[in-house]
mmCIF file of C-alpha atoms and ligand atoms in Angstrom:
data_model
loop_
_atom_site.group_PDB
_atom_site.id
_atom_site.type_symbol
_atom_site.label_atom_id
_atom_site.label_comp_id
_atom_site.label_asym_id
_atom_site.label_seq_id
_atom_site.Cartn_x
_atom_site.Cartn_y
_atom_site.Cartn_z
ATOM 1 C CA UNK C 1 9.546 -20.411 14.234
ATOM 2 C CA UNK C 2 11.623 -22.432 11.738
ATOM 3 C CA UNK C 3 15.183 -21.183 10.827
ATOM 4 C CA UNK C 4 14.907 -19.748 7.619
ATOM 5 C CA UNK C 5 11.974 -17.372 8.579
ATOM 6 C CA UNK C 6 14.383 -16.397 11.547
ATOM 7 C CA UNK C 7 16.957 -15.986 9.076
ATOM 8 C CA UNK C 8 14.487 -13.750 7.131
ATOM 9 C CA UNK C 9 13.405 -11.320 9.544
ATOM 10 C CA UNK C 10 17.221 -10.932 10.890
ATOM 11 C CA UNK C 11 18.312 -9.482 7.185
ATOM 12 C CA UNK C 12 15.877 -6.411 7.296
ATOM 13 C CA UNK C 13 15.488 -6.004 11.202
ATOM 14 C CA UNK C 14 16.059 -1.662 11.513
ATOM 15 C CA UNK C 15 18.047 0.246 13.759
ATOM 16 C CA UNK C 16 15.864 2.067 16.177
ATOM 17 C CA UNK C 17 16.189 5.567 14.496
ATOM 18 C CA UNK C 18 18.089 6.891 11.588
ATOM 19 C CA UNK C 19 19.183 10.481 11.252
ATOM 20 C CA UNK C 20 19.838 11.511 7.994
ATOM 21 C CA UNK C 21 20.902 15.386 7.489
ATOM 22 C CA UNK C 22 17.848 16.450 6.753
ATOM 23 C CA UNK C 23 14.770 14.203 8.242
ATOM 24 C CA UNK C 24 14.609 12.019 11.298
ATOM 25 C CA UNK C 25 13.313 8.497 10.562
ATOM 26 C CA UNK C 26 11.417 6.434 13.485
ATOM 27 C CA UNK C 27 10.752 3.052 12.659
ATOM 28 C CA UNK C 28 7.287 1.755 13.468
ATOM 29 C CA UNK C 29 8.103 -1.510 13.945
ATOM 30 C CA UNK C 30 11.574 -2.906 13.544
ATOM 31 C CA UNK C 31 10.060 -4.633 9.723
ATOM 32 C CA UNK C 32 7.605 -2.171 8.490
ATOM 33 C CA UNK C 33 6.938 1.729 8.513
ATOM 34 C CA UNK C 34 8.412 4.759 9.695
ATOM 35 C CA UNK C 35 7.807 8.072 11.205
ATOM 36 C CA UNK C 36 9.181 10.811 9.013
ATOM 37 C CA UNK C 37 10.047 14.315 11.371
ATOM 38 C CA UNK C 38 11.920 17.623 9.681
ATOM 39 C CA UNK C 39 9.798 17.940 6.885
ATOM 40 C CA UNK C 40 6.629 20.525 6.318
ATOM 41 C CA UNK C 41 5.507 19.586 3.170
ATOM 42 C CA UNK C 42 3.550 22.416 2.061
ATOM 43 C CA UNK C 43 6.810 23.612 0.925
ATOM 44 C CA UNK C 44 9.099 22.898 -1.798
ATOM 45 C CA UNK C 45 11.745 20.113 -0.689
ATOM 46 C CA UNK C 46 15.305 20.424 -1.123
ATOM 47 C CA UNK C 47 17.089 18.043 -3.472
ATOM 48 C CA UNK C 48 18.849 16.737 -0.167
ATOM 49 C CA UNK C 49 15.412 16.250 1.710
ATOM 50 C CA UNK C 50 13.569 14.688 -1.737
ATOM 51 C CA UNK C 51 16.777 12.044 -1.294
ATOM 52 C CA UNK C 52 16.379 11.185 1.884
ATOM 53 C CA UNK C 53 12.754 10.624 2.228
ATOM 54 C CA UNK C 54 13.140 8.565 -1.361
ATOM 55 C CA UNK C 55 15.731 6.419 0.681
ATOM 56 C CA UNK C 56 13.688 5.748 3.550
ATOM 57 C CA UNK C 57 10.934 4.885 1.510
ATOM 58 C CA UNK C 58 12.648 2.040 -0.316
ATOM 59 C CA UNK C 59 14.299 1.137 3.249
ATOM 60 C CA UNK C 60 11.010 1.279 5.038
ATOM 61 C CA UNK C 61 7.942 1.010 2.671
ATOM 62 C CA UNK C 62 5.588 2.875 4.462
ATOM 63 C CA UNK C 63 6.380 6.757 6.039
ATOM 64 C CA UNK C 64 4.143 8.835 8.257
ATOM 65 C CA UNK C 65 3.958 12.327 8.257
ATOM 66 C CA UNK C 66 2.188 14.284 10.673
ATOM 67 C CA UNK C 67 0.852 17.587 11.420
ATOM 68 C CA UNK C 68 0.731 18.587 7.561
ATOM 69 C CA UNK C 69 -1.419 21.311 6.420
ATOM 70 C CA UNK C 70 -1.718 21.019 2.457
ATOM 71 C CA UNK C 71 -3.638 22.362 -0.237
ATOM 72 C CA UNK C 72 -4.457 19.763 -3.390
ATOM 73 C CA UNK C 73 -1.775 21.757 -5.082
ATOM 74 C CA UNK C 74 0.719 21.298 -2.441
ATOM 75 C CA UNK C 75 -0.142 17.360 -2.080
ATOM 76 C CA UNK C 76 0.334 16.625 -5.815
ATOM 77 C CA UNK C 77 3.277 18.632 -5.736
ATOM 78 C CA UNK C 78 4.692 15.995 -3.307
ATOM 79 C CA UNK C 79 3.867 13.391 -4.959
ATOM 80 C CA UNK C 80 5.079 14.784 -7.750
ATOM 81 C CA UNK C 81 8.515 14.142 -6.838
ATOM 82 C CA UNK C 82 8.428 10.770 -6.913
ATOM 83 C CA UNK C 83 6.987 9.929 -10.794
ATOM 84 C CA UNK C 84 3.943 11.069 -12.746
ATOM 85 C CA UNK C 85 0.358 11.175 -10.903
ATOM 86 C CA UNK C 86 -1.384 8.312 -11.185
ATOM 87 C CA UNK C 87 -4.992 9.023 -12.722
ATOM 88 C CA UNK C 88 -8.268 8.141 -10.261
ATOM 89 C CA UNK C 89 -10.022 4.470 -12.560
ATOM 90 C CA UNK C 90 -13.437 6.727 -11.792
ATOM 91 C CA UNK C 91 -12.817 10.241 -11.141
ATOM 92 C CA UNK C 92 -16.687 11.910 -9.504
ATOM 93 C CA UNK C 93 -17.827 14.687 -11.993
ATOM 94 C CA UNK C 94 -16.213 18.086 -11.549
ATOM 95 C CA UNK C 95 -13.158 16.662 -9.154
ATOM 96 C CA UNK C 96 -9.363 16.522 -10.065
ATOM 97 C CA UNK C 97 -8.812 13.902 -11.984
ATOM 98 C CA UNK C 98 -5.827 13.174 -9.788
ATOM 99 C CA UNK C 99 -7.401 13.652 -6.169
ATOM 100 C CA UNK C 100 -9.637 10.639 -4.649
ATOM 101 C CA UNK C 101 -12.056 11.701 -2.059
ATOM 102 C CA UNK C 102 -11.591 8.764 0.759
ATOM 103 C CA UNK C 103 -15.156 9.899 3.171
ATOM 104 C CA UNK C 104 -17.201 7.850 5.542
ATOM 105 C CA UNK C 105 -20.301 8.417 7.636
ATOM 106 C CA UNK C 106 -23.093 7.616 8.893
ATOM 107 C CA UNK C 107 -24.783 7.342 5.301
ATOM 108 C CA UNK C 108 -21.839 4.359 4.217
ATOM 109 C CA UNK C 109 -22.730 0.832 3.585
ATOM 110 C CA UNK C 110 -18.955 0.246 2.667
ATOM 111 C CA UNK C 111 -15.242 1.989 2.850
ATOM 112 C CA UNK C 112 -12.789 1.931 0.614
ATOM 113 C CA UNK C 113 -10.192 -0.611 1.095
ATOM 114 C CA UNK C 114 -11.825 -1.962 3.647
ATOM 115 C CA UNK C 115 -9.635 -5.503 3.490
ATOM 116 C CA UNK C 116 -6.177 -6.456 2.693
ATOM 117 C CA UNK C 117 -4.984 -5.264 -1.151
ATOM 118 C CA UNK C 118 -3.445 -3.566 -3.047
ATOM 119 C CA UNK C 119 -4.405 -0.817 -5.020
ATOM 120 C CA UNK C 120 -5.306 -1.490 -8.735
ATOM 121 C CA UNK C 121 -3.362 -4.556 -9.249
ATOM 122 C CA UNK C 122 -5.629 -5.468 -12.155
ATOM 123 C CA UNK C 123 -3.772 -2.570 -14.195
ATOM 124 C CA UNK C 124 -1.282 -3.296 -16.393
ATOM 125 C CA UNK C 125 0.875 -0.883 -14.602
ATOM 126 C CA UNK C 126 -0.329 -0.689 -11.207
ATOM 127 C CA UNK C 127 0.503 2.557 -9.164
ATOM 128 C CA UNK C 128 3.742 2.959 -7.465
ATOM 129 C CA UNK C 129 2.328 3.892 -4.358
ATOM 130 C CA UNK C 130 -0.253 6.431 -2.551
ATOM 131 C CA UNK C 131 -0.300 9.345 -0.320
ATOM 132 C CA UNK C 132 -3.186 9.724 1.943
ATOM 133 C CA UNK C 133 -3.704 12.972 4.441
ATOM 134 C CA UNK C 134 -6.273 12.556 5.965
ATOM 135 C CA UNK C 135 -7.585 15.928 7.810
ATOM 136 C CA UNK C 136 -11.090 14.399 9.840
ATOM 137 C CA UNK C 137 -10.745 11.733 12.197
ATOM 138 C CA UNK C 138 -14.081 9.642 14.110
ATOM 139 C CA UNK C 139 -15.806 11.721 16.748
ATOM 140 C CA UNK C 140 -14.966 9.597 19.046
ATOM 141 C CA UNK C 141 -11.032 10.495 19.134
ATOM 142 C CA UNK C 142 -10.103 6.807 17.692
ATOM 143 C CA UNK C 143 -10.912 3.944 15.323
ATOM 144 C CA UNK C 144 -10.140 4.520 11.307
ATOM 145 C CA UNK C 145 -6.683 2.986 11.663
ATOM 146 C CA UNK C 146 -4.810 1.583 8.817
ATOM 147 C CA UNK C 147 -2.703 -1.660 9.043
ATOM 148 C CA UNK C 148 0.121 -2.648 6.487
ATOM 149 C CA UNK C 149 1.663 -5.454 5.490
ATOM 150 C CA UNK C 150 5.225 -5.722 4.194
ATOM 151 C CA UNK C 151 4.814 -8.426 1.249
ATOM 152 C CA UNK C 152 8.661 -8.893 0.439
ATOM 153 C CA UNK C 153 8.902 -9.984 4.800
ATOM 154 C CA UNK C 154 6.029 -11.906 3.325
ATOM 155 C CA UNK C 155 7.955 -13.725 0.458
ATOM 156 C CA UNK C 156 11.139 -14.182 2.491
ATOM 157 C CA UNK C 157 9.161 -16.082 5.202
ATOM 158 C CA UNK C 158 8.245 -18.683 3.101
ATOM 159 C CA UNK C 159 9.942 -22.519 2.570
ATOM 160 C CA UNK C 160 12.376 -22.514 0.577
ATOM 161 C CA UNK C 161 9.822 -25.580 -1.333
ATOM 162 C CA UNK C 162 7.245 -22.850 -1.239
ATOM 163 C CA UNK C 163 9.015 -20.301 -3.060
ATOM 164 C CA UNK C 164 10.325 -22.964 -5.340
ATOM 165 C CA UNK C 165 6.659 -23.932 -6.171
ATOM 166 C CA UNK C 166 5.426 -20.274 -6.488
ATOM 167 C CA UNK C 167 8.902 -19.260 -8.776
ATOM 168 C CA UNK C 168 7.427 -18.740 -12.445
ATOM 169 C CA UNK C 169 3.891 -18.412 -11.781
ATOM 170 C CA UNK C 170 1.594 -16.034 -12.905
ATOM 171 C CA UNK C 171 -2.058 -14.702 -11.470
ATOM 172 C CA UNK C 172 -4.654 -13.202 -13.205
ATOM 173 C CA UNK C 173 -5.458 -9.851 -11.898
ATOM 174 C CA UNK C 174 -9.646 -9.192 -12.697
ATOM 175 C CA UNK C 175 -10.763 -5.564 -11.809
ATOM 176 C CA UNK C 176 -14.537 -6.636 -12.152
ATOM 177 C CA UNK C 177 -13.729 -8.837 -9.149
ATOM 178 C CA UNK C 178 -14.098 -5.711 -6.688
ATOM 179 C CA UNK C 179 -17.733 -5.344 -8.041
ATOM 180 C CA UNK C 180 -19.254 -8.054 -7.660
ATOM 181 C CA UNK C 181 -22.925 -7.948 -7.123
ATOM 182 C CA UNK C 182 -22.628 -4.424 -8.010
ATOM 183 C CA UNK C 183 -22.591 -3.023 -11.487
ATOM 184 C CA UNK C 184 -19.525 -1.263 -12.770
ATOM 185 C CA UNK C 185 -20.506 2.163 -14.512
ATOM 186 C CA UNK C 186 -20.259 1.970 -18.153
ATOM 187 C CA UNK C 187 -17.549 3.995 -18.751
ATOM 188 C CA UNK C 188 -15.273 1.951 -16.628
ATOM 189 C CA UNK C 189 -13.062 0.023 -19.216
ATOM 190 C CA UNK C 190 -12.560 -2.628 -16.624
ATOM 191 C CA UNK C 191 -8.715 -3.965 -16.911
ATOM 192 C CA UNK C 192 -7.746 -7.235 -16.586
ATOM 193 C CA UNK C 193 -3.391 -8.585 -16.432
ATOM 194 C CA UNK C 194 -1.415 -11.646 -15.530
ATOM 195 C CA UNK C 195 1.259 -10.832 -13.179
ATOM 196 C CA UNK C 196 3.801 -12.767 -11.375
ATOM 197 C CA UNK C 197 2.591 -14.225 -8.537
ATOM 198 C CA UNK C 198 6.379 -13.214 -7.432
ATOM 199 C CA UNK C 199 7.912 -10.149 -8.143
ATOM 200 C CA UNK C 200 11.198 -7.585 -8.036
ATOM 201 C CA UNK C 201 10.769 -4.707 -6.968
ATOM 202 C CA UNK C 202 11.765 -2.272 -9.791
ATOM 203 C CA UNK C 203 13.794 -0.278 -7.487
ATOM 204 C CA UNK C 204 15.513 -2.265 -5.205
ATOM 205 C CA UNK C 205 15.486 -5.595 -7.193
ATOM 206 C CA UNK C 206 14.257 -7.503 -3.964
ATOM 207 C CA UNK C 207 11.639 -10.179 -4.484
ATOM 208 C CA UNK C 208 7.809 -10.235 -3.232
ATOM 209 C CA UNK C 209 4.694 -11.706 -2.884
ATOM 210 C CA UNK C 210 2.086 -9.825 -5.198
ATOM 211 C CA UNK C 211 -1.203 -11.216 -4.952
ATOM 212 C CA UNK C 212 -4.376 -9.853 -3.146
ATOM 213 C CA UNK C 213 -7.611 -11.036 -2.550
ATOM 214 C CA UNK C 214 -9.854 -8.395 -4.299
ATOM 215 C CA UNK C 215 -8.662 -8.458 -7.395
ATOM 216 C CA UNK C 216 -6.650 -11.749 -8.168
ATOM 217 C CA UNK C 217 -8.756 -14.391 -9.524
ATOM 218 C CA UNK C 218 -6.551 -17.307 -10.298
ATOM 219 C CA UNK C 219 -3.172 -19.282 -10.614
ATOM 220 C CA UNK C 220 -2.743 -19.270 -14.524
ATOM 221 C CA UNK C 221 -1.341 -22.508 -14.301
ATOM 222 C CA UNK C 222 -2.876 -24.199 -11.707
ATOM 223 C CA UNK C 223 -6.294 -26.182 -12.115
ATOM 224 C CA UNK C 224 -9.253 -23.833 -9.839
ATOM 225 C CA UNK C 225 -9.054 -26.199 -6.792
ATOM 226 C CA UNK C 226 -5.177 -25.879 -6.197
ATOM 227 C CA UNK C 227 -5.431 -22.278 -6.991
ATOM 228 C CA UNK C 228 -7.973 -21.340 -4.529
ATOM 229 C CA UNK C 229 -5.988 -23.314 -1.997
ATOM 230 C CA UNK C 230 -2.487 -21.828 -2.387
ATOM 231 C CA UNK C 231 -4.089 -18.167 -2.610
ATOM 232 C CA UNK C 232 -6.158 -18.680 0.655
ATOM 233 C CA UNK C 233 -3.187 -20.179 2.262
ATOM 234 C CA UNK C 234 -0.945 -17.422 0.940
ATOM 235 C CA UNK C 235 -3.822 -14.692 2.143
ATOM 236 C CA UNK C 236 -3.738 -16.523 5.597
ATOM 237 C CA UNK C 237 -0.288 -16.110 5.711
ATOM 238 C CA UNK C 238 -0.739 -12.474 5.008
ATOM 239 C CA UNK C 239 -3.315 -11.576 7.448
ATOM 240 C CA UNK C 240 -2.491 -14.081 10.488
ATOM 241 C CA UNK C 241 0.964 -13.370 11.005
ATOM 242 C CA UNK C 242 1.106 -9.697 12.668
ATOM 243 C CA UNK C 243 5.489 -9.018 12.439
ATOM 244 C CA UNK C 244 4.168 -8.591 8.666
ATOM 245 C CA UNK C 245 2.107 -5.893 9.811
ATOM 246 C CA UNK C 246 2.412 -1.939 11.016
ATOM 247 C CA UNK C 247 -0.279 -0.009 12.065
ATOM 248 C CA UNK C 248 -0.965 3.727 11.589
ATOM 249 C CA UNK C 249 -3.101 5.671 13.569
ATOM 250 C CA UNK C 250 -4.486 9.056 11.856
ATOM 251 C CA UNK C 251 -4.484 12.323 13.351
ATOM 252 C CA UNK C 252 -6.290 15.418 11.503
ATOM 253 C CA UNK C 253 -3.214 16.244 9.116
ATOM 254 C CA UNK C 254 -1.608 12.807 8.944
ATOM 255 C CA UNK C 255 0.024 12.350 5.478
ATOM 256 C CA UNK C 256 1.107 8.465 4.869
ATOM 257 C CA UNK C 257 3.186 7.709 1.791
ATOM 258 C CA UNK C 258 3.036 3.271 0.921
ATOM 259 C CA UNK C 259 4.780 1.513 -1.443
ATOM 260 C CA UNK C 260 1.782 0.041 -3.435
ATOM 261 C CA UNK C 261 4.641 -2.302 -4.904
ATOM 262 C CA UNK C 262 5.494 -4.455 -2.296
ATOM 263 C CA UNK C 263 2.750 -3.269 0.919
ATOM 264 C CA UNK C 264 -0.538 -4.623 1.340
ATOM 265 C CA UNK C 265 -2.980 -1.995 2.888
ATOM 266 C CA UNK C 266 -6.357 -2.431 5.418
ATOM 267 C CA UNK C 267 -8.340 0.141 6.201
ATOM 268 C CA UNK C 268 -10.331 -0.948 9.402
ATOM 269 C CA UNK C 269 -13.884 0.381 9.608
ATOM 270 C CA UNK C 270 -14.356 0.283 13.512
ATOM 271 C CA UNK C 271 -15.687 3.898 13.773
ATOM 272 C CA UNK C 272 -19.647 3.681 12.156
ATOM 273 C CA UNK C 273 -21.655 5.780 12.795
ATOM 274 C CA UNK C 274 -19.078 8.382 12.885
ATOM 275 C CA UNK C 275 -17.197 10.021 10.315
ATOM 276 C CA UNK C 276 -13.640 9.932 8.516
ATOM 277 C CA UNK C 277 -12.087 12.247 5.958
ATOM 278 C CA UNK C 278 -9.285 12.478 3.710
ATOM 279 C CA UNK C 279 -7.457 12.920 0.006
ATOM 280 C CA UNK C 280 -5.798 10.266 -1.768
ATOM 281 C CA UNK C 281 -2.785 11.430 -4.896
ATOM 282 C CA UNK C 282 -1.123 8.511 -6.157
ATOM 283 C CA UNK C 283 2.033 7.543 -8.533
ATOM 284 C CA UNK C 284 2.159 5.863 -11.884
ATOM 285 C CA UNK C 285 4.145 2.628 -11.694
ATOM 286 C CA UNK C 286 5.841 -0.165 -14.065
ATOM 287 C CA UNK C 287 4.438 -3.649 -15.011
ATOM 288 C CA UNK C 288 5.493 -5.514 -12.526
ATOM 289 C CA UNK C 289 7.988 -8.491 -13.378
ATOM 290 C CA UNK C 290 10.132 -11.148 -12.213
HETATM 291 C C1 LIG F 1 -7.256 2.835 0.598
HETATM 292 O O1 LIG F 1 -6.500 3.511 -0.078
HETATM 293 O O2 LIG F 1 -7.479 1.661 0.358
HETATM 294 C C2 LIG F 1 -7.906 3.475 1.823
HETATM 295 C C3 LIG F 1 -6.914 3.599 2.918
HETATM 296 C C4 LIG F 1 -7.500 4.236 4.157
HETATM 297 O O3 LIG F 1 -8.623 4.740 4.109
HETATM 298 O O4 LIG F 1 -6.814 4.244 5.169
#
């Protein structure tokens, strides 16, 4: 591996396991993700316990909570902690406009998020990040994992000619792009934004790769030819190189918390014919910029 993706990967390289006074934080991998004990979060949280899971977010990106028994009420209120609810784009008739349903079965032709994005980038203010519980796992006792991919690890490990090239950019973000061949119900005011194809990270001011296959359709400046190249190499990048990654593995009351602004998300559909349950709140975010 060449020097300055060494060098990368040494500056955010985790201690094994962090207690703070109130949680205990596990790294899943020394790059990406945590395990999050201490916590029952059908409960209020102390100002103390709402700080340290805030830190560990920004220090880890992704934090897994298990054996939580929620209500709706209980899960927003969580959520709620960490900025305004984010809206569903297409809420079902007669559900909380704040609560997606994420189901498969035997009946699905397709999953949500089945391939690596992130959510909503086409908005102008794409969320700040998700929290799925999940409460039925497959039958079979495995499959329905989700992998995640840390997109500022992503950044760093590029050439420093690379990120040169890529500095100033901007990518149009389409949200008819996830539909096509299907049509988009007519209510759907479908959004469409140029972002940076690199951005900071509004908390931590750290740089990042932010483009995704679903829903960016080009390089603004770039003719179609190099833009389809760069964005399949970048995508390649993403998906073939596995330090980027983490991988969760749900159990029936598994709460997972990602930072939509700088992790990449796969759902893996390896479990048809059998089913998978859970409820999605999100976070409103910022444009992203530069
Ligand atoms: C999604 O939010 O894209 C779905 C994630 C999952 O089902 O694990």
């Amino acid at each position: 591996m060449e020097q300055f993706a060494l060098d990368a990967i040494e500056r955010i390289t985790t201690r094994p396991r962090e207690h703070s006074t109130s949680i205990t934080v596990d790294p899943l991998t020394p790059l990406l993700g945590a395990e999050v004990s201490g916590l029952d979060l059908s409960k209020e949280l102390t100002p103390e316990q709402t700080d340290d899971v805030r830190r560990a977010f920004l220090t880890h990106h992704v934090l897994v909570f298990r054996d939580q028994t929620l209500t709706d009420e209980e899960h927003k209120r969580f959520a709620g902690l960490f900025g305004p609810l984010h809206p569903v784009a297409l809420p079902a008739e007669g559900s909380d406009p704040y609560v997606l349903e994420i189901s498969a079965d035997k009946e699905s032709r397709a999953v949500a998020g089945n391939g690596w994005h992130a959510d909503g980038t086409a908005d102008t203010e794409p969320s700040l990040g998700s929290m799925l519980h999940i409460t039925r796992i497959p039958e079979a006792g495995s499959g329905g994992d989700t992998l995640f991919a840390n997109m500022h690890l992503a950044y760093d490990m590029l050439s420093p000619a690379m990120k040169k090239f890529l500095e100033g950019l901007t990518a149009v973000h389409d949200g008819a792009l996830p539909w096509m061949g299907q049509t988009p119900p007519a209510e759907y005011d479908i959004p469409k934004n140029e972002h940076p194809v690199v951005v900071r990270h509004p908390e931590t001011g750290r740089k990042l790769l932010f483009v995704n296959a679903p829903y960016t359709s080009h390089i603004a400046q770039l003719s179609r030819v190099e833009s389809d190249a760069v964005l399949q190499m970048l995508y390649a990048h993403i998906a073939r190189t596995p330090l980027l990654h983490c991988r969760v593995s749900w159990q029936p009351g598994t709460l997972v918390f990602w930072d939509n602004r700088c992790v990449q998300h796969h759902a893996i559909w390896d479990y048809y014919p059998h089913s998978r349950y859970g409820r999605r709140v999100a976070i409103d975010g910022t444009r992203p910029k530069a």
